[in-house]
Amino acid sequence: MAEGTQVRTHLCGITTAWTDAAAADGAVAEIGAAISPHPVAQIVVFFSADYDVETLNRALCARFPGAGIAGCTMSGGISPAGGLDRGLVAIAFPKAGFRIVSTLLDAIDHLDVERTASSVRALRRSLDGAGADPASGGCFALSLIDGLTNAEETVVSAIAWALDGIPLVGGSAGDDLTFRETVLLHDGRIHRRAAVLLLVESDFPIQIFKSDNFEPTGTKFVVTASDDEQRTVHELNAEPAAREYAMAVGLDPERLSPMSFAAYPLAVKVGGEYFCRSIRRMNADGSLSFFCALDEGVVLTLARPRDIVAATAAELARLDAALGGIDLVIGFECVLRRLDAESRQVRHGIVDLYRRYAIVGFDTYGEQYRSMHLNQTFTGIAIGRGAPGAVEP
């Protein structure tokens, strides 16, 4: 695990820094000192939910005047030094090589789809005004979304529609599995029940990606009673949901835990491909709350985990070859993947990959990839070592 404060400057000019400082003001001071020699146009931060967010926000604004600021709470950080149980992770974009614009989408629990799409289109036009060409293929979008509003599917769908082909990746803010409150920052303001969207135009080669480590089994469940808005499934196969799930995986229903849900994921088939639909918790009435919405009639498939280290390494090696070497990866990894790796005692293998490929990001309550909201997945944007030029999204 990372200790103290560390910093890395990447070939593309991005500076990443991370600290496990106990207090918010101390964390920003440490990060600011580490980044200080480098001019910053935009800073993106991921931080522990137990930091005082008012203090953190004031300190960031004072330390990085004139820079764009975006960020959210996390359920653990990712850095090139390994996993960060708590603290602050920062990605500082330089003025050269990147054009960045951002916007806030508020009240996402009552999302106005047309207004959201209009805001995203206006953001695209402002990137045009910054001298970028979003249609050139050198542009990508980063989303940070309140992970407790149960609104990611609607938000991602509206954003992707308005982006009109610009690839989207991102993560849902977490709060260390307490499920009480997630918080976002945008340009000096603190927000809840909101999303932050950044459009980034890069001079450097980039690729977005997703990686998972599960395969379907023959065990199926039909959602026979659910509350879609609350993401709660009351019945699977016309039986109490928690009991039916526990019987299928051979566990005591009374002993289901986040570790159980990470080890025995459920998946839904969309367009010939399986996507994970992770369980958040078991409720007192025997229902199951999920990280994604599930309608009645949806067929869920019990999935079997594959080697998480091998699957992740294979995807990163593919990106490394495609980009002529990876300079930096901004990654969004489901907190349940971390729990699964820990329970299987292979977390050290994942940490080795963080170091080898300079991965920075956070553990999420859900991941965004193009027009999809996902669970138990690792998504992100890889920036290549190649000279500025061609991009393969």
PDB file of N, CA, C and O in Angstrom, residues 97-146:
ATOM      1  N   GLY A  97      -1.023  20.183 -24.843  1.00  0.00           N
ATOM      2  CA  GLY A  97      -1.333  18.814 -25.220  1.00  0.00           C
ATOM      3  C   GLY A  97      -2.743  18.357 -24.941  1.00  0.00           C
ATOM      4  O   GLY A  97      -3.168  17.297 -25.417  1.00  0.00           O
ATOM      5  N   PHE A  98      -3.502  19.151 -24.140  1.00  0.00           N
ATOM      6  CA  PHE A  98      -4.864  18.772 -23.796  1.00  0.00           C
ATOM      7  C   PHE A  98      -5.746  20.021 -23.808  1.00  0.00           C
ATOM      8  O   PHE A  98      -5.346  21.085 -23.347  1.00  0.00           O
ATOM      9  N   ARG A  99      -6.948  19.890 -24.349  1.00  0.00           N
ATOM     10  CA  ARG A  99      -7.993  20.902 -24.249  1.00  0.00           C
ATOM     11  C   ARG A  99      -9.144  20.279 -23.480  1.00  0.00           C
ATOM     12  O   ARG A  99      -9.627  19.209 -23.868  1.00  0.00           O
ATOM     13  N   ILE A 100      -9.579  20.935 -22.394  1.00  0.00           N
ATOM     14  CA  ILE A 100     -10.556  20.328 -21.495  1.00  0.00           C
ATOM     15  C   ILE A 100     -11.649  21.329 -21.164  1.00  0.00           C
ATOM     16  O   ILE A 100     -11.374  22.480 -20.826  1.00  0.00           O
ATOM     17  N   VAL A 101     -12.887  20.871 -21.248  1.00  0.00           N
ATOM     18  CA  VAL A 101     -14.040  21.642 -20.797  1.00  0.00           C
ATOM     19  C   VAL A 101     -14.888  20.725 -19.923  1.00  0.00           C
ATOM     20  O   VAL A 101     -14.840  19.505 -20.043  1.00  0.00           O
ATOM     21  N   SER A 102     -15.666  21.319 -19.027  1.00  0.00           N
ATOM     22  CA  SER A 102     -16.462  20.488 -18.116  1.00  0.00           C
ATOM     23  C   SER A 102     -17.779  21.163 -17.805  1.00  0.00           C
ATOM     24  O   SER A 102     -17.945  22.378 -17.978  1.00  0.00           O
ATOM     25  N   THR A 103     -18.715  20.357 -17.315  1.00  0.00           N
ATOM     26  CA  THR A 103     -20.012  20.881 -16.900  1.00  0.00           C
ATOM     27  C   THR A 103     -20.551  20.047 -15.759  1.00  0.00           C
ATOM     28  O   THR A 103     -20.124  18.894 -15.547  1.00  0.00           O
ATOM     29  N   LEU A 104     -21.489  20.622 -15.029  1.00  0.00           N
ATOM     30  CA  LEU A 104     -22.177  19.916 -13.961  1.00  0.00           C
ATOM     31  C   LEU A 104     -23.588  19.588 -14.407  1.00  0.00           C
ATOM     32  O   LEU A 104     -24.282  20.425 -14.976  1.00  0.00           O
ATOM     33  N   LEU A 105     -24.021  18.374 -14.134  1.00  0.00           N
ATOM     34  CA  LEU A 105     -25.400  17.947 -14.361  1.00  0.00           C
ATOM     35  C   LEU A 105     -26.029  17.756 -12.981  1.00  0.00           C
ATOM     36  O   LEU A 105     -25.623  16.863 -12.231  1.00  0.00           O
ATOM     37  N   ASP A 106     -26.997  18.589 -12.634  1.00  0.00           N
ATOM     38  CA  ASP A 106     -27.546  18.533 -11.283  1.00  0.00           C
ATOM     39  C   ASP A 106     -28.892  17.805 -11.257  1.00  0.00           C
ATOM     40  O   ASP A 106     -29.459  17.463 -12.290  1.00  0.00           O
ATOM     41  N   ALA A 107     -29.369  17.543 -10.044  1.00  0.00           N
ATOM     42  CA  ALA A 107     -30.665  16.886  -9.817  1.00  0.00           C
ATOM     43  C   ALA A 107     -30.830  15.643 -10.690  1.00  0.00           C
ATOM     44  O   ALA A 107     -31.880  15.444 -11.307  1.00  0.00           O
ATOM     45  N   ILE A 108     -29.808  14.805 -10.717  1.00  0.00           N
ATOM     46  CA  ILE A 108     -29.871  13.649 -11.622  1.00  0.00           C
ATOM     47  C   ILE A 108     -30.861  12.590 -11.163  1.00  0.00           C
ATOM     48  O   ILE A 108     -31.224  11.702 -11.936  1.00  0.00           O
ATOM     49  N   ASP A 109     -31.316  12.680  -9.907  1.00  0.00           N
ATOM     50  CA  ASP A 109     -32.350  11.749  -9.462  1.00  0.00           C
ATOM     51  C   ASP A 109     -33.713  12.105 -10.050  1.00  0.00           C
ATOM     52  O   ASP A 109     -34.653  11.308  -9.953  1.00  0.00           O
ATOM     53  N   HIS A 110     -33.824  13.295 -10.656  1.00  0.00           N
ATOM     54  CA  HIS A 110     -35.017  13.688 -11.415  1.00  0.00           C
ATOM     55  C   HIS A 110     -34.561  14.270 -12.744  1.00  0.00           C
ATOM     56  O   HIS A 110     -34.880  15.409 -13.078  1.00  0.00           O
ATOM     57  N   LEU A 111     -33.822  13.485 -13.484  1.00  0.00           N
ATOM     58  CA  LEU A 111     -33.111  13.979 -14.664  1.00  0.00           C
ATOM     59  C   LEU A 111     -34.062  14.429 -15.766  1.00  0.00           C
ATOM     60  O   LEU A 111     -35.005  13.723 -16.133  1.00  0.00           O
ATOM     61  N   ASP A 112     -33.797  15.627 -16.276  1.00  0.00           N
ATOM     62  CA  ASP A 112     -34.464  16.120 -17.475  1.00  0.00           C
ATOM     63  C   ASP A 112     -33.559  15.746 -18.649  1.00  0.00           C
ATOM     64  O   ASP A 112     -32.513  16.376 -18.864  1.00  0.00           O
ATOM     65  N   VAL A 113     -33.937  14.716 -19.396  1.00  0.00           N
ATOM     66  CA  VAL A 113     -33.073  14.168 -20.433  1.00  0.00           C
ATOM     67  C   VAL A 113     -32.774  15.200 -21.515  1.00  0.00           C
ATOM     68  O   VAL A 113     -31.623  15.342 -21.958  1.00  0.00           O
ATOM     69  N   GLU A 114     -33.773  15.941 -21.935  1.00  0.00           N
ATOM     70  CA  GLU A 114     -33.560  16.938 -22.988  1.00  0.00           C
ATOM     71  C   GLU A 114     -32.621  18.045 -22.518  1.00  0.00           C
ATOM     72  O   GLU A 114     -31.738  18.483 -23.260  1.00  0.00           O
ATOM     73  N   ARG A 115     -32.819  18.502 -21.279  1.00  0.00           N
ATOM     74  CA  ARG A 115     -31.946  19.552 -20.757  1.00  0.00           C
ATOM     75  C   ARG A 115     -30.521  19.041 -20.607  1.00  0.00           C
ATOM     76  O   ARG A 115     -29.551  19.765 -20.880  1.00  0.00           O
ATOM     77  N   THR A 116     -30.370  17.780 -20.174  1.00  0.00           N
ATOM     78  CA  THR A 116     -29.046  17.185 -20.047  1.00  0.00           C
ATOM     79  C   THR A 116     -28.357  17.081 -21.403  1.00  0.00           C
ATOM     80  O   THR A 116     -27.185  17.443 -21.551  1.00  0.00           O
ATOM     81  N   ALA A 117     -29.090  16.587 -22.395  1.00  0.00           N
ATOM     82  CA  ALA A 117     -28.517  16.468 -23.739  1.00  0.00           C
ATOM     83  C   ALA A 117     -28.117  17.843 -24.280  1.00  0.00           C
ATOM     84  O   ALA A 117     -27.067  17.990 -24.928  1.00  0.00           O
ATOM     85  N   SER A 118     -28.928  18.845 -24.003  1.00  0.00           N
ATOM     86  CA  SER A 118     -28.616  20.192 -24.448  1.00  0.00           C
ATOM     87  C   SER A 118     -27.335  20.704 -23.789  1.00  0.00           C
ATOM     88  O   SER A 118     -26.503  21.347 -24.445  1.00  0.00           O
ATOM     89  N   SER A 119     -27.146  20.410 -22.491  1.00  0.00           N
ATOM     90  CA  SER A 119     -25.936  20.829 -21.790  1.00  0.00           C
ATOM     91  C   SER A 119     -24.697  20.153 -22.371  1.00  0.00           C
ATOM     92  O   SER A 119     -23.640  20.781 -22.517  1.00  0.00           O
ATOM     93  N   VAL A 120     -24.835  18.871 -22.718  1.00  0.00           N
ATOM     94  CA  VAL A 120     -23.697  18.140 -23.280  1.00  0.00           C
ATOM     95  C   VAL A 120     -23.350  18.670 -24.671  1.00  0.00           C
ATOM     96  O   VAL A 120     -22.173  18.836 -25.024  1.00  0.00           O
ATOM     97  N   ARG A 121     -24.364  18.963 -25.460  1.00  0.00           N
ATOM     98  CA  ARG A 121     -24.105  19.517 -26.803  1.00  0.00           C
ATOM     99  C   ARG A 121     -23.436  20.890 -26.691  1.00  0.00           C
ATOM    100  O   ARG A 121     -22.536  21.215 -27.476  1.00  0.00           O
ATOM    101  N   ALA A 122     -23.865  21.688 -25.717  1.00  0.00           N
ATOM    102  CA  ALA A 122     -23.234  22.993 -25.503  1.00  0.00           C
ATOM    103  C   ALA A 122     -21.776  22.821 -25.090  1.00  0.00           C
ATOM    104  O   ALA A 122     -20.905  23.609 -25.499  1.00  0.00           O
ATOM    105  N   LEU A 123     -21.494  21.786 -24.320  1.00  0.00           N
ATOM    106  CA  LEU A 123     -20.120  21.502 -23.920  1.00  0.00           C
ATOM    107  C   LEU A 123     -19.275  21.143 -25.137  1.00  0.00           C
ATOM    108  O   LEU A 123     -18.123  21.574 -25.258  1.00  0.00           O
ATOM    109  N   ARG A 124     -19.849  20.357 -26.037  1.00  0.00           N
ATOM    110  CA  ARG A 124     -19.131  20.031 -27.275  1.00  0.00           C
ATOM    111  C   ARG A 124     -18.809  21.289 -28.068  1.00  0.00           C
ATOM    112  O   ARG A 124     -17.696  21.436 -28.602  1.00  0.00           O
ATOM    113  N   ARG A 125     -19.760  22.200 -28.145  1.00  0.00           N
ATOM    114  CA  ARG A 125     -19.518  23.442 -28.888  1.00  0.00           C
ATOM    115  C   ARG A 125     -18.423  24.278 -28.221  1.00  0.00           C
ATOM    116  O   ARG A 125     -17.618  24.917 -28.909  1.00  0.00           O
ATOM    117  N   SER A 126     -18.376  24.266 -26.895  1.00  0.00           N
ATOM    118  CA  SER A 126     -17.334  25.031 -26.210  1.00  0.00           C
ATOM    119  C   SER A 126     -15.958  24.414 -26.438  1.00  0.00           C
ATOM    120  O   SER A 126     -14.955  25.131 -26.485  1.00  0.00           O
ATOM    121  N   LEU A 127     -15.898  23.102 -26.618  1.00  0.00           N
ATOM    122  CA  LEU A 127     -14.623  22.473 -26.950  1.00  0.00           C
ATOM    123  C   LEU A 127     -14.195  22.862 -28.354  1.00  0.00           C
ATOM    124  O   LEU A 127     -13.009  23.100 -28.624  1.00  0.00           O
ATOM    125  N   ASP A 128     -15.150  22.947 -29.254  1.00  0.00           N
ATOM    126  CA  ASP A 128     -14.857  23.472 -30.595  1.00  0.00           C
ATOM    127  C   ASP A 128     -14.244  24.868 -30.491  1.00  0.00           C
ATOM    128  O   ASP A 128     -13.285  25.200 -31.182  1.00  0.00           O
ATOM    129  N   GLY A 129     -14.809  25.676 -29.601  1.00  0.00           N
ATOM    130  CA  GLY A 129     -14.315  27.038 -29.443  1.00  0.00           C
ATOM    131  C   GLY A 129     -12.930  27.111 -28.847  1.00  0.00           C
ATOM    132  O   GLY A 129     -12.231  28.112 -28.984  1.00  0.00           O
ATOM    133  N   ALA A 130     -12.509  26.009 -28.168  1.00  0.00           N
ATOM    134  CA  ALA A 130     -11.160  25.962 -27.586  1.00  0.00           C
ATOM    135  C   ALA A 130     -10.123  25.516 -28.596  1.00  0.00           C
ATOM    136  O   ALA A 130      -8.965  25.278 -28.259  1.00  0.00           O
ATOM    137  N   GLY A 131     -10.555  25.355 -29.855  1.00  0.00           N
ATOM    138  CA  GLY A 131      -9.617  24.969 -30.906  1.00  0.00           C
ATOM    139  C   GLY A 131      -9.522  23.476 -31.120  1.00  0.00           C
ATOM    140  O   GLY A 131      -8.631  23.001 -31.818  1.00  0.00           O
ATOM    141  N   ALA A 132     -10.420  22.710 -30.501  1.00  0.00           N
ATOM    142  CA  ALA A 132     -10.397  21.261 -30.644  1.00  0.00           C
ATOM    143  C   ALA A 132     -11.386  20.823 -31.707  1.00  0.00           C
ATOM    144  O   ALA A 132     -12.262  21.572 -32.124  1.00  0.00           O
ATOM    145  N   ASP A 133     -11.230  19.583 -32.126  1.00  0.00           N
ATOM    146  CA  ASP A 133     -12.147  18.997 -33.108  1.00  0.00           C
ATOM    147  C   ASP A 133     -12.682  17.697 -32.533  1.00  0.00           C
ATOM    148  O   ASP A 133     -12.068  16.639 -32.696  1.00  0.00           O
ATOM    149  N   PRO A 134     -13.823  17.737 -31.803  1.00  0.00           N
ATOM    150  CA  PRO A 134     -14.351  16.534 -31.168  1.00  0.00           C
ATOM    151  C   PRO A 134     -14.596  15.394 -32.149  1.00  0.00           C
ATOM    152  O   PRO A 134     -14.624  14.234 -31.751  1.00  0.00           O
ATOM    153  N   ALA A 135     -14.801  15.702 -33.418  1.00  0.00           N
ATOM    154  CA  ALA A 135     -15.079  14.654 -34.400  1.00  0.00           C
ATOM    155  C   ALA A 135     -13.804  13.996 -34.921  1.00  0.00           C
ATOM    156  O   ALA A 135     -13.860  13.034 -35.673  1.00  0.00           O
ATOM    157  N   SER A 136     -12.631  14.494 -34.492  1.00  0.00           N
ATOM    158  CA  SER A 136     -11.383  13.993 -35.062  1.00  0.00           C
ATOM    159  C   SER A 136     -10.970  12.643 -34.521  1.00  0.00           C
ATOM    160  O   SER A 136     -10.093  11.981 -35.074  1.00  0.00           O
ATOM    161  N   GLY A 137     -11.566  12.204 -33.428  1.00  0.00           N
ATOM    162  CA  GLY A 137     -11.172  10.939 -32.817  1.00  0.00           C
ATOM    163  C   GLY A 137     -10.207  11.123 -31.675  1.00  0.00           C
ATOM    164  O   GLY A 137      -9.894  10.175 -30.965  1.00  0.00           O
ATOM    165  N   GLY A 138      -9.701  12.342 -31.459  1.00  0.00           N
ATOM    166  CA  GLY A 138      -8.779  12.602 -30.364  1.00  0.00           C
ATOM    167  C   GLY A 138      -9.472  13.033 -29.099  1.00  0.00           C
ATOM    168  O   GLY A 138      -8.826  13.518 -28.183  1.00  0.00           O
ATOM    169  N   CYS A 139     -10.767  12.858 -29.026  1.00  0.00           N
ATOM    170  CA  CYS A 139     -11.555  13.361 -27.898  1.00  0.00           C
ATOM    171  C   CYS A 139     -12.174  12.198 -27.121  1.00  0.00           C
ATOM    172  O   CYS A 139     -12.577  11.194 -27.706  1.00  0.00           O
ATOM    173  N   PHE A 140     -12.213  12.348 -25.805  1.00  0.00           N
ATOM    174  CA  PHE A 140     -12.927  11.378 -24.972  1.00  0.00           C
ATOM    175  C   PHE A 140     -13.627  12.127 -23.852  1.00  0.00           C
ATOM    176  O   PHE A 140     -13.333  13.292 -23.565  1.00  0.00           O
ATOM    177  N   ALA A 141     -14.587  11.465 -23.216  1.00  0.00           N
ATOM    178  CA  ALA A 141     -15.356  12.056 -22.124  1.00  0.00           C
ATOM    179  C   ALA A 141     -15.132  11.256 -20.852  1.00  0.00           C
ATOM    180  O   ALA A 141     -15.057  10.028 -20.882  1.00  0.00           O
ATOM    181  N   LEU A 142     -15.036  11.971 -19.718  1.00  0.00           N
ATOM    182  CA  LEU A 142     -14.919  11.358 -18.404  1.00  0.00           C
ATOM    183  C   LEU A 142     -16.134  11.745 -17.573  1.00  0.00           C
ATOM    184  O   LEU A 142     -16.470  12.933 -17.476  1.00  0.00           O
ATOM    185  N   SER A 143     -16.782  10.771 -16.971  1.00  0.00           N
ATOM    186  CA  SER A 143     -17.953  11.037 -16.130  1.00  0.00           C
ATOM    187  C   SER A 143     -17.674  10.638 -14.688  1.00  0.00           C
ATOM    188  O   SER A 143     -17.074   9.596 -14.427  1.00  0.00           O
ATOM    189  N   LEU A 144     -18.108  11.475 -13.755  1.00  0.00           N
ATOM    190  CA  LEU A 144     -18.121  11.187 -12.330  1.00  0.00           C
ATOM    191  C   LEU A 144     -19.558  11.381 -11.878  1.00  0.00           C
ATOM    192  O   LEU A 144     -20.126  12.465 -12.051  1.00  0.00           O
ATOM    193  N   ILE A 145     -20.168  10.347 -11.302  1.00  0.00           N
ATOM    194  CA  ILE A 145     -21.601  10.372 -11.024  1.00  0.00           C
ATOM    195  C   ILE A 145     -21.848   9.974  -9.572  1.00  0.00           C
ATOM    196  O   ILE A 145     -21.224   9.037  -9.052  1.00  0.00           O
ATOM    197  N   ASP A 146     -22.756  10.670  -8.911  1.00  0.00           N
ATOM    198  CA  ASP A 146     -23.172  10.299  -7.559  1.00  0.00           C
ATOM    199  C   ASP A 146     -23.602   8.834  -7.567  1.00  0.00           C
ATOM    200  O   ASP A 146     -24.524   8.442  -8.293  1.00  0.00           O
TER     201      ASP A 146
END
